Tab-separated table of C-alpha atoms and ligand atoms in Angstrom:
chain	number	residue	atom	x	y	z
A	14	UNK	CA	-88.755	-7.946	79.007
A	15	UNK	CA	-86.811	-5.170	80.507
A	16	UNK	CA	-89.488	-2.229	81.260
A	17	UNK	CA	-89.252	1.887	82.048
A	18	UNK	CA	-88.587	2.781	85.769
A	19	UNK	CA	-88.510	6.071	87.548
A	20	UNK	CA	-85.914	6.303	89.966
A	21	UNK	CA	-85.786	9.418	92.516
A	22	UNK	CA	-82.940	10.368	94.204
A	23	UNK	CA	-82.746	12.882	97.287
A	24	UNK	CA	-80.473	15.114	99.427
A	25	UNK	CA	-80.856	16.402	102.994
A	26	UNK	CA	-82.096	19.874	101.866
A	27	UNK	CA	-84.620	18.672	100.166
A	28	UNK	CA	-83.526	18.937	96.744
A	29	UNK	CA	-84.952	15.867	94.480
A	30	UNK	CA	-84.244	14.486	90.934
A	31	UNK	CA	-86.036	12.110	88.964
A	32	UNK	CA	-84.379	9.922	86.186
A	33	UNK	CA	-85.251	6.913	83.934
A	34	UNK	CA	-83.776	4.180	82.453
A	35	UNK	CA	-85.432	4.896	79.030
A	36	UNK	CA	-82.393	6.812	77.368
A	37	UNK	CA	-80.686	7.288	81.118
A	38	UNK	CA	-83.116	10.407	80.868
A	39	UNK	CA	-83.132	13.289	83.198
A	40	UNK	CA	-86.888	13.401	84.158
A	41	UNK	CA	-87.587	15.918	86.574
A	42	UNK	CA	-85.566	18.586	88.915
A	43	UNK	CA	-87.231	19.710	92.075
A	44	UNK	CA	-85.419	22.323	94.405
A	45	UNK	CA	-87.352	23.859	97.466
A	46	UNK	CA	-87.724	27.634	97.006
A	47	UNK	CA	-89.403	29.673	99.993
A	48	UNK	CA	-91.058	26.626	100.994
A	49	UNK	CA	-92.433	25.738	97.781
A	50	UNK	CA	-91.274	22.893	95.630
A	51	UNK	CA	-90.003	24.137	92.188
A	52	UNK	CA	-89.818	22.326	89.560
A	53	UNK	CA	-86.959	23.739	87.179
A	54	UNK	CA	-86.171	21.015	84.440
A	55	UNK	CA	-88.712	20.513	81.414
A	56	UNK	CA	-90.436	17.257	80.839
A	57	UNK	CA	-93.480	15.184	79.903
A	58	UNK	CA	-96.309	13.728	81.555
A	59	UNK	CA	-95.552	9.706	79.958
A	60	UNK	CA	-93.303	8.098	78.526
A	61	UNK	CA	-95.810	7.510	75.595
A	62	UNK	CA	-94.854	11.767	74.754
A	63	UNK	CA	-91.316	11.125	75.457
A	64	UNK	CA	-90.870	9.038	72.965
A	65	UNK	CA	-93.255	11.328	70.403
A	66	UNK	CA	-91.198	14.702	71.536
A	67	UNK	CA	-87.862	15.310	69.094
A	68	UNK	CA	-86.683	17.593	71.546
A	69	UNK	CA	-84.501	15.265	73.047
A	70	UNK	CA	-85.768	16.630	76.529
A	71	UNK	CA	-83.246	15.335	79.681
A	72	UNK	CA	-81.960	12.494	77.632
A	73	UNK	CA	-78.076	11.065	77.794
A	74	UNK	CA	-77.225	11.649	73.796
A	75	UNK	CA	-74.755	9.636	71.870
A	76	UNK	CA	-72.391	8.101	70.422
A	77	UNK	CA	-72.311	11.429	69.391
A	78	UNK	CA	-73.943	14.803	70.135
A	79	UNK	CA	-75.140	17.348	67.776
A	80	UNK	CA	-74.126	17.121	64.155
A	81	UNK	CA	-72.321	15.520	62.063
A	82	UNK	CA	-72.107	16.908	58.734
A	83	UNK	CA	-73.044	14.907	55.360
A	84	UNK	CA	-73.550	11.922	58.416
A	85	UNK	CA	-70.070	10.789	57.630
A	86	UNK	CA	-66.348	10.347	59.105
A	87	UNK	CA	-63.112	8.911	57.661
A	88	UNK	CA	-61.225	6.828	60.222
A	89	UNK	CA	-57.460	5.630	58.811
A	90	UNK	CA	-58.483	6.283	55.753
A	91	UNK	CA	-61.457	4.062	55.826
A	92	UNK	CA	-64.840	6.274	55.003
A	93	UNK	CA	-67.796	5.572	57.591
A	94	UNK	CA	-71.543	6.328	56.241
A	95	UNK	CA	-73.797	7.149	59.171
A	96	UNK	CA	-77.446	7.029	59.755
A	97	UNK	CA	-78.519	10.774	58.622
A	98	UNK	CA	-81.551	11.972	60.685
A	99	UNK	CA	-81.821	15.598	59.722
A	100	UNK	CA	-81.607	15.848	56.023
A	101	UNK	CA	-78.216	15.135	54.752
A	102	UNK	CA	-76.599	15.148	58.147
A	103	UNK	CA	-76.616	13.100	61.779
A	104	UNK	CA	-77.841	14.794	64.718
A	105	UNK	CA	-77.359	13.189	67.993
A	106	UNK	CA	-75.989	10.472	67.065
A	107	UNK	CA	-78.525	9.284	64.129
A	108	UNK	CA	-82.376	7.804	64.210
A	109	UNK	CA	-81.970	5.456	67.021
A	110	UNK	CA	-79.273	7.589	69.020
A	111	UNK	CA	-78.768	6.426	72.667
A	112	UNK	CA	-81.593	8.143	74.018
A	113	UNK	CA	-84.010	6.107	72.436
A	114	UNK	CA	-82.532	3.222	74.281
A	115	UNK	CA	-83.397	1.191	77.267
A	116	UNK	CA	-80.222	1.112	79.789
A	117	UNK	CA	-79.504	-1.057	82.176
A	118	UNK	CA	-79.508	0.174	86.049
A	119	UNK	CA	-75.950	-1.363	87.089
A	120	UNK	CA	-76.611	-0.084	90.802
A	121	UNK	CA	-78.420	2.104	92.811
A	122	UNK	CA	-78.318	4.507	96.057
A	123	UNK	CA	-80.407	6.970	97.572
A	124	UNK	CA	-78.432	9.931	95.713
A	125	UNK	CA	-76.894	7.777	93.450
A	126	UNK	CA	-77.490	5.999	89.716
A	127	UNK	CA	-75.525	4.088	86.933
A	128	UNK	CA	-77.153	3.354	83.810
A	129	UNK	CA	-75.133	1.274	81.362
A	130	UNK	CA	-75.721	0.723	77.665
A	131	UNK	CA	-73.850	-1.600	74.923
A	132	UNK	CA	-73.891	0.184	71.596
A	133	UNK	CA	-72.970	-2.764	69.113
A	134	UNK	CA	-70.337	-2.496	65.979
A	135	UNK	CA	-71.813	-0.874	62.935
A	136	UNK	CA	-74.413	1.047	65.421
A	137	UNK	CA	-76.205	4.367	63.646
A	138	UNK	CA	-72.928	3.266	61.286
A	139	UNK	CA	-70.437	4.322	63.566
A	140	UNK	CA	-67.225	1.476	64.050
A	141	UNK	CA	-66.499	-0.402	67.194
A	142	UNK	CA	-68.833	-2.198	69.894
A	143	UNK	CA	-69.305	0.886	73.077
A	144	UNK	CA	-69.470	0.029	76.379
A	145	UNK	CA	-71.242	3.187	78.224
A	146	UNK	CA	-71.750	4.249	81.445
A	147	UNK	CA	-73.813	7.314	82.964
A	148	UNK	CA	-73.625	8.217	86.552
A	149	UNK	CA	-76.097	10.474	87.914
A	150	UNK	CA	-75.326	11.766	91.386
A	151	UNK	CA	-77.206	14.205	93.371
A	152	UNK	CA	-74.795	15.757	95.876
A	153	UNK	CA	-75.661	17.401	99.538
A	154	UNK	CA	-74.389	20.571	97.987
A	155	UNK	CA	-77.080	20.264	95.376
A	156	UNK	CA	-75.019	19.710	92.736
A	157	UNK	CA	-76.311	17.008	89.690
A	158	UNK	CA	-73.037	15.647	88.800
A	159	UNK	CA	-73.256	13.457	85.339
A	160	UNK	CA	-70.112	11.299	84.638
A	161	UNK	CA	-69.655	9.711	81.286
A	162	UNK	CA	-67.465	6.534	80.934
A	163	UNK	CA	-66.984	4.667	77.957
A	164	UNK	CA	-64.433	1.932	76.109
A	165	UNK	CA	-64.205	0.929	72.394
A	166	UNK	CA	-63.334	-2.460	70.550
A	167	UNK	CA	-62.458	-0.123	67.372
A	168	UNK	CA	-61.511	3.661	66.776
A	169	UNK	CA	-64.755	5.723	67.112
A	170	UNK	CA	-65.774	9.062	67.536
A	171	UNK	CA	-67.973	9.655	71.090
A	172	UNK	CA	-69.652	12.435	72.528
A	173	UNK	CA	-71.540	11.986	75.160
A	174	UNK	CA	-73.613	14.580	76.476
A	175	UNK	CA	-77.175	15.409	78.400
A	176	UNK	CA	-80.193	17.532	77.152
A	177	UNK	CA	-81.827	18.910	79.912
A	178	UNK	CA	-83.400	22.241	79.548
A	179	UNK	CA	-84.157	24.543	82.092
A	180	UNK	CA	-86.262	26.901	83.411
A	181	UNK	CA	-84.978	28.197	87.049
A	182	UNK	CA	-88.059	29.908	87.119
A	183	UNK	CA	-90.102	26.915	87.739
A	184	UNK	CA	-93.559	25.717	85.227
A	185	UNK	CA	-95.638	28.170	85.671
A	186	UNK	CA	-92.979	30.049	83.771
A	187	UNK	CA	-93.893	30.239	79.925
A	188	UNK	CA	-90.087	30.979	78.400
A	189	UNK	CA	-86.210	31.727	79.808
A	190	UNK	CA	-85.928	35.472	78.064
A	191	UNK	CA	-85.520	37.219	81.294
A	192	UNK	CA	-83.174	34.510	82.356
A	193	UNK	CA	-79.314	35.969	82.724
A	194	UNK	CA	-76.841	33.737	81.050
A	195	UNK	CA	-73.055	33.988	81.299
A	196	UNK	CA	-70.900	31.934	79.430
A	197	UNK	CA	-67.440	31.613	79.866
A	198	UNK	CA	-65.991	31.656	76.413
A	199	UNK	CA	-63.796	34.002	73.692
A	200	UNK	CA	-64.825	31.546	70.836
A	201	UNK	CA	-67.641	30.336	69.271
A	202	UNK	CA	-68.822	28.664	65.722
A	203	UNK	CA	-71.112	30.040	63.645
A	204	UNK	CA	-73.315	27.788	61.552
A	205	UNK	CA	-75.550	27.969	58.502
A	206	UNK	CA	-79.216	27.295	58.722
A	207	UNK	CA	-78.737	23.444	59.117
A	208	UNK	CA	-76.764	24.013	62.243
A	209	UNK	CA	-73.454	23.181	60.619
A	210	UNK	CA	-70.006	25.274	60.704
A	211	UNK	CA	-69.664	28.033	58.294
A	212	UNK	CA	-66.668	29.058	58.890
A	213	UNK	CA	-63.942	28.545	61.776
A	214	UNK	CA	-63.979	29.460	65.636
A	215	UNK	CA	-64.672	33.090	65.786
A	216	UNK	CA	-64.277	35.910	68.777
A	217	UNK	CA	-67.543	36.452	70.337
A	218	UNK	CA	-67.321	39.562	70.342
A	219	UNK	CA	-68.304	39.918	66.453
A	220	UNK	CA	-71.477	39.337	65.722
A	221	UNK	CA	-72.417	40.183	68.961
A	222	UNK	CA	-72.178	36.648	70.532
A	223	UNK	CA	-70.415	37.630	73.598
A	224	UNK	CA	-72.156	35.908	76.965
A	225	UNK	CA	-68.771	36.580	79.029
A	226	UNK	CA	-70.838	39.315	81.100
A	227	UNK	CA	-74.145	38.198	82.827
A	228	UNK	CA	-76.798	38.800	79.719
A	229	UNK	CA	-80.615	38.571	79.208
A	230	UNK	CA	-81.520	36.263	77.190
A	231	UNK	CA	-83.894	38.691	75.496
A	232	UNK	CA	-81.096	40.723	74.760
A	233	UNK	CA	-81.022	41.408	71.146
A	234	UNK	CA	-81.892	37.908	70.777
A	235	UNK	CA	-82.943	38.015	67.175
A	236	UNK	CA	-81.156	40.913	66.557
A	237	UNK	CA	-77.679	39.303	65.340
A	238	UNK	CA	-77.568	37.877	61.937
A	239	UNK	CA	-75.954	34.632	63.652
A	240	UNK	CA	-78.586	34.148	66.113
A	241	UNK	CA	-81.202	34.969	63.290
A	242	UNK	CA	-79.983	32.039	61.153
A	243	UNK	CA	-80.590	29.646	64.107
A	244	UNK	CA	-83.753	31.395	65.347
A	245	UNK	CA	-81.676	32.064	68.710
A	246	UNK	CA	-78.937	30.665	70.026
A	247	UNK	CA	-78.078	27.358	68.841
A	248	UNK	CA	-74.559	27.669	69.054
A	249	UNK	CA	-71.300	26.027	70.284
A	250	UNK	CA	-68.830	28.123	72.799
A	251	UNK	CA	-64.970	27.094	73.035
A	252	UNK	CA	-64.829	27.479	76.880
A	253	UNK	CA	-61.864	29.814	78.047
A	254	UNK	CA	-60.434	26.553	80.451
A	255	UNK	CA	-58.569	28.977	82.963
A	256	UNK	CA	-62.409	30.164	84.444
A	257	UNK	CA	-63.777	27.830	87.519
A	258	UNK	CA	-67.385	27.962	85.650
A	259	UNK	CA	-68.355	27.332	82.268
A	260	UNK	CA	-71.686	29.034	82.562
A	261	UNK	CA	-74.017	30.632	84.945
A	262	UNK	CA	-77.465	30.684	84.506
A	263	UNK	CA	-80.238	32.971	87.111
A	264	UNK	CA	-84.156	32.550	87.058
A	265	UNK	CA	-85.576	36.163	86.268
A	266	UNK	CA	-86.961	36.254	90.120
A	267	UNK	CA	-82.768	35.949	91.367
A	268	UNK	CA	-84.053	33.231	93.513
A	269	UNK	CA	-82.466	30.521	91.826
A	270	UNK	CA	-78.745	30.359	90.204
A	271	UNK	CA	-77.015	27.730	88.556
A	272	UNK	CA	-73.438	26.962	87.997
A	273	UNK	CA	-72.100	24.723	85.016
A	274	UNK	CA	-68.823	23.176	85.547
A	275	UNK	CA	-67.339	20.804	83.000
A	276	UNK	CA	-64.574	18.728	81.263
A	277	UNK	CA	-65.920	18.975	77.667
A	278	UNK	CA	-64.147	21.496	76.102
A	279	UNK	CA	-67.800	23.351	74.704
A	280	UNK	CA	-70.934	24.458	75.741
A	281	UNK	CA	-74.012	24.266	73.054
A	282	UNK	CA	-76.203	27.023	73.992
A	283	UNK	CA	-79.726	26.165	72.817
A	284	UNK	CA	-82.366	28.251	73.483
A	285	UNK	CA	-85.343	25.891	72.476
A	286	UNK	CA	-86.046	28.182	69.345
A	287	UNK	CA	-88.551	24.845	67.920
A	288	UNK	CA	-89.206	23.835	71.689
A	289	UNK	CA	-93.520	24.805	70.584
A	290	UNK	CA	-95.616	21.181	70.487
A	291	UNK	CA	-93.615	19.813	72.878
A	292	UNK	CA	-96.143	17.924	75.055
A	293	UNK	CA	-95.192	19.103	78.951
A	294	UNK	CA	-96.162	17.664	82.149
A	295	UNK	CA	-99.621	19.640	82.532
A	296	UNK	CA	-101.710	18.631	79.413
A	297	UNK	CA	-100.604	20.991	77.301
A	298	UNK	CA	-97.388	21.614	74.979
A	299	UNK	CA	-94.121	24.285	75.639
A	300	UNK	CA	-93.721	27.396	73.584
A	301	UNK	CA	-90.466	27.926	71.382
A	302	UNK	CA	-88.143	29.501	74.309
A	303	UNK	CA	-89.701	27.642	77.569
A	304	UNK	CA	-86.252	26.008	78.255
A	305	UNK	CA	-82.439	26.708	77.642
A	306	UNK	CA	-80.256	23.548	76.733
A	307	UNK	CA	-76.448	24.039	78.120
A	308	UNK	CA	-74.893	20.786	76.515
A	309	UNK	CA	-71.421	19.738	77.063
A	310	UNK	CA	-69.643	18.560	74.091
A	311	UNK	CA	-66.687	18.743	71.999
A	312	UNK	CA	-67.720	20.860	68.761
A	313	UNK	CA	-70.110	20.199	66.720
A	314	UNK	CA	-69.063	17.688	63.418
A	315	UNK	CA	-65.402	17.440	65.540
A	316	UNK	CA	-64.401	14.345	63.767
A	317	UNK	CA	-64.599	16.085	60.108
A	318	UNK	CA	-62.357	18.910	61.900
A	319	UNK	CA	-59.065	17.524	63.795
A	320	UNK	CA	-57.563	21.081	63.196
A	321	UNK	CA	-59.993	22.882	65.977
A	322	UNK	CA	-58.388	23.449	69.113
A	323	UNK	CA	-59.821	21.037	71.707
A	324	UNK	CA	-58.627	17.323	72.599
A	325	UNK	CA	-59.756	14.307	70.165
A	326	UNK	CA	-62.911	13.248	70.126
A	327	UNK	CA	-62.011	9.362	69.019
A	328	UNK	CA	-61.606	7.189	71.777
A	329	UNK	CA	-59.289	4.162	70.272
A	330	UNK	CA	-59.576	0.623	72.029
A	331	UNK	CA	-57.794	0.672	75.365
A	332	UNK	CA	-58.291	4.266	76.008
A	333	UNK	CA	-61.079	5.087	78.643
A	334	UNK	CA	-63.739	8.108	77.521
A	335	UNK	CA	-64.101	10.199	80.827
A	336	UNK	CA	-65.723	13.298	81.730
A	337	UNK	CA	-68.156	14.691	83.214
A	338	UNK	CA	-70.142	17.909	83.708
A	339	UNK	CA	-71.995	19.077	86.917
A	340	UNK	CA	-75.326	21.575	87.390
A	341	UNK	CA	-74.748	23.189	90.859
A	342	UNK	CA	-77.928	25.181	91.979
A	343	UNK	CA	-78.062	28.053	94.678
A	344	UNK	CA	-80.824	29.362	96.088
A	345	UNK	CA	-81.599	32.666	97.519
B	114	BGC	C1	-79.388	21.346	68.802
B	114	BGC	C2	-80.590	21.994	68.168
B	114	BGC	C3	-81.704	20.993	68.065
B	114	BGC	C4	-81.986	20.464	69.459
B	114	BGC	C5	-83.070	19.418	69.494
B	114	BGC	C6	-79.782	20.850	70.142
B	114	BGC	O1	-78.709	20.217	70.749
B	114	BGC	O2	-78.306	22.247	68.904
B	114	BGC	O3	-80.276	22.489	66.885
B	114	BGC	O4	-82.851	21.582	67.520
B	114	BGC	O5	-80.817	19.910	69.995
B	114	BGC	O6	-82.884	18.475	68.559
């Protein structure tokens, strides 16, 4: 019977990350700041609360991130019903999503990890046995790089992402307000209360969405209609591809920055607006806002929209599913 592990990897300054094998889950982040250890990634005590918590907290999601609306897709004509999980429509890739699931550990290094996972034919009602893999690596220029591989026996959608929130100002920290946030990004989608599109890509500059200039969280935050609908930001940003960095994140103290590069074509900002009764490591629960989520992705519900401007997200038998996305952290 194939149990939970905790594996830690380590790099020569003392940077140290913690992962499991239960949903190839991003457990813990620890970077030395002034000589203290600093934990900046949110996360339980057991693995009894992480499987309680719906937040989703540091795990690997698939076969396909965020939401998909009415949970269903047409493939060559051929209609697919999914497993819905949040009322009429799939999030994260339905009720038994990948993060729910016990991966494999393929091999294993001191700063590196690959997890693999075989999601079969019909899974959460999406076509075609997955093969998956997720490498975790945690580089000497403390960078976490996550690489996502996958191949397909059948067309399928996949979007393959990681939910680790963070707080660079370490757990004694209640929320991320007076965290600054830049993302790099013209477009973004607004949604309706259920978190689906409700209309097409817009300029962030309406609606005041815009994170292209360093921004406080705080700012304004429920201020905008569109951030109001989704209690903060829960949104998707079209990254502008010509910028080195998707997003840039700084604790409110400036001692601690961190640099999102990626080869997903979007960033879901998530602010943890319903992060409150989520058990954390210290016997008691986070407060809506202790965390932000910067998820690569294609768009949300991509597979009911082939007209949006970003590469398919179906991988078709033969092709290989590549990408990956790395969190590079400075401190000062
Ligand atoms: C979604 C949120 C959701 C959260 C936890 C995020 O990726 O955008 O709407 O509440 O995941 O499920």
């Amino acid at each position: 019977m194939p149990i939970k592990q905790i594996i830690t990897l380590s790099n020569k300054h003392g940077m140290q990350i913690k992962l499991s094998n239960w949903g190839a889950t991003w457990l813990s982040c620890i970077l030395p700041v002034d000589g203290q250890n600093r934990e900046v990634l949110l996360g339980c005590q057991t693995f009894e609360q992480y499987e309680k918590q719906d937040a989703y907290l540091g795990a690997t999601i698939g076969r396909y991130a965020n939401r998909i609306a009415n949970a269903t897709i047409d493939i060559d004509n051929r209609h697919y019903p999914l497993v819905a999980n949040q009322g009429v429509n799939q999030l994260h890739g339905g009720k038994l999503g990948f993060d729910k699931q016990l991966w494999h550990i393929q091999s294993q290094s001191d700063q590196q990890i690959t997890f693999t996972l075989t999601s079969p034919d019909g899974d959460q009602g999406f076509p075609g046995e997955l093969n998956v893999e997720a490498i975790y690596q945690l580089t000497d220029d403390n960078k976490v790089v996550i690489k996502f591989k996958a191949t397909t026996t059948k067309t399928t959608p996949v979007n393959l992402t990681n939910h680790a929130y963070f707080n660079l100002d370490g757990e004694t920290s209640k929320d991320i307000l007076n965290h600054s946030l830049q993302v790099n990004a013209n477009l973004y989608l607004p949604v309706d209360s259920n978190g689906i599109a409700s209309n097409d890509l817009v300029c962030v500059t309406q609606n005041d969405m815009d994170l292209r200039k360093p921004r406080l969280i705080s700012d304004r935050l429920l201020a905008s209609l569109d951030r109001q609908i989704t209690s903060g930001y829960d949104h998707a940003y079209l990254l502008d591809k010509n910028q080195a960095i998707a997003a840039q994140l700084i604790s409110s103290d400036k001692k601690v920055t961190m640099n999102v590069t990626t080869t997903k074509p979007s960033l879901q900002i998530y602010t943890g607006n319903f992060l409150q009764h989520t058990p954390n490591r210290n016997n008691s629960e986070y407060g809506n806002f202790a965390g932000i989520a910067l998820e690569s992705q294609f768009l949300p519900d991509s597979p009911n929209h082939p007209d949006w401007p970003q590469p398919s997200c179906f991988l078709q038998p033969k092709q290989i599913y590549e990408h990956h996305t790395a969190y590079q952290f400075f401190i000062n």
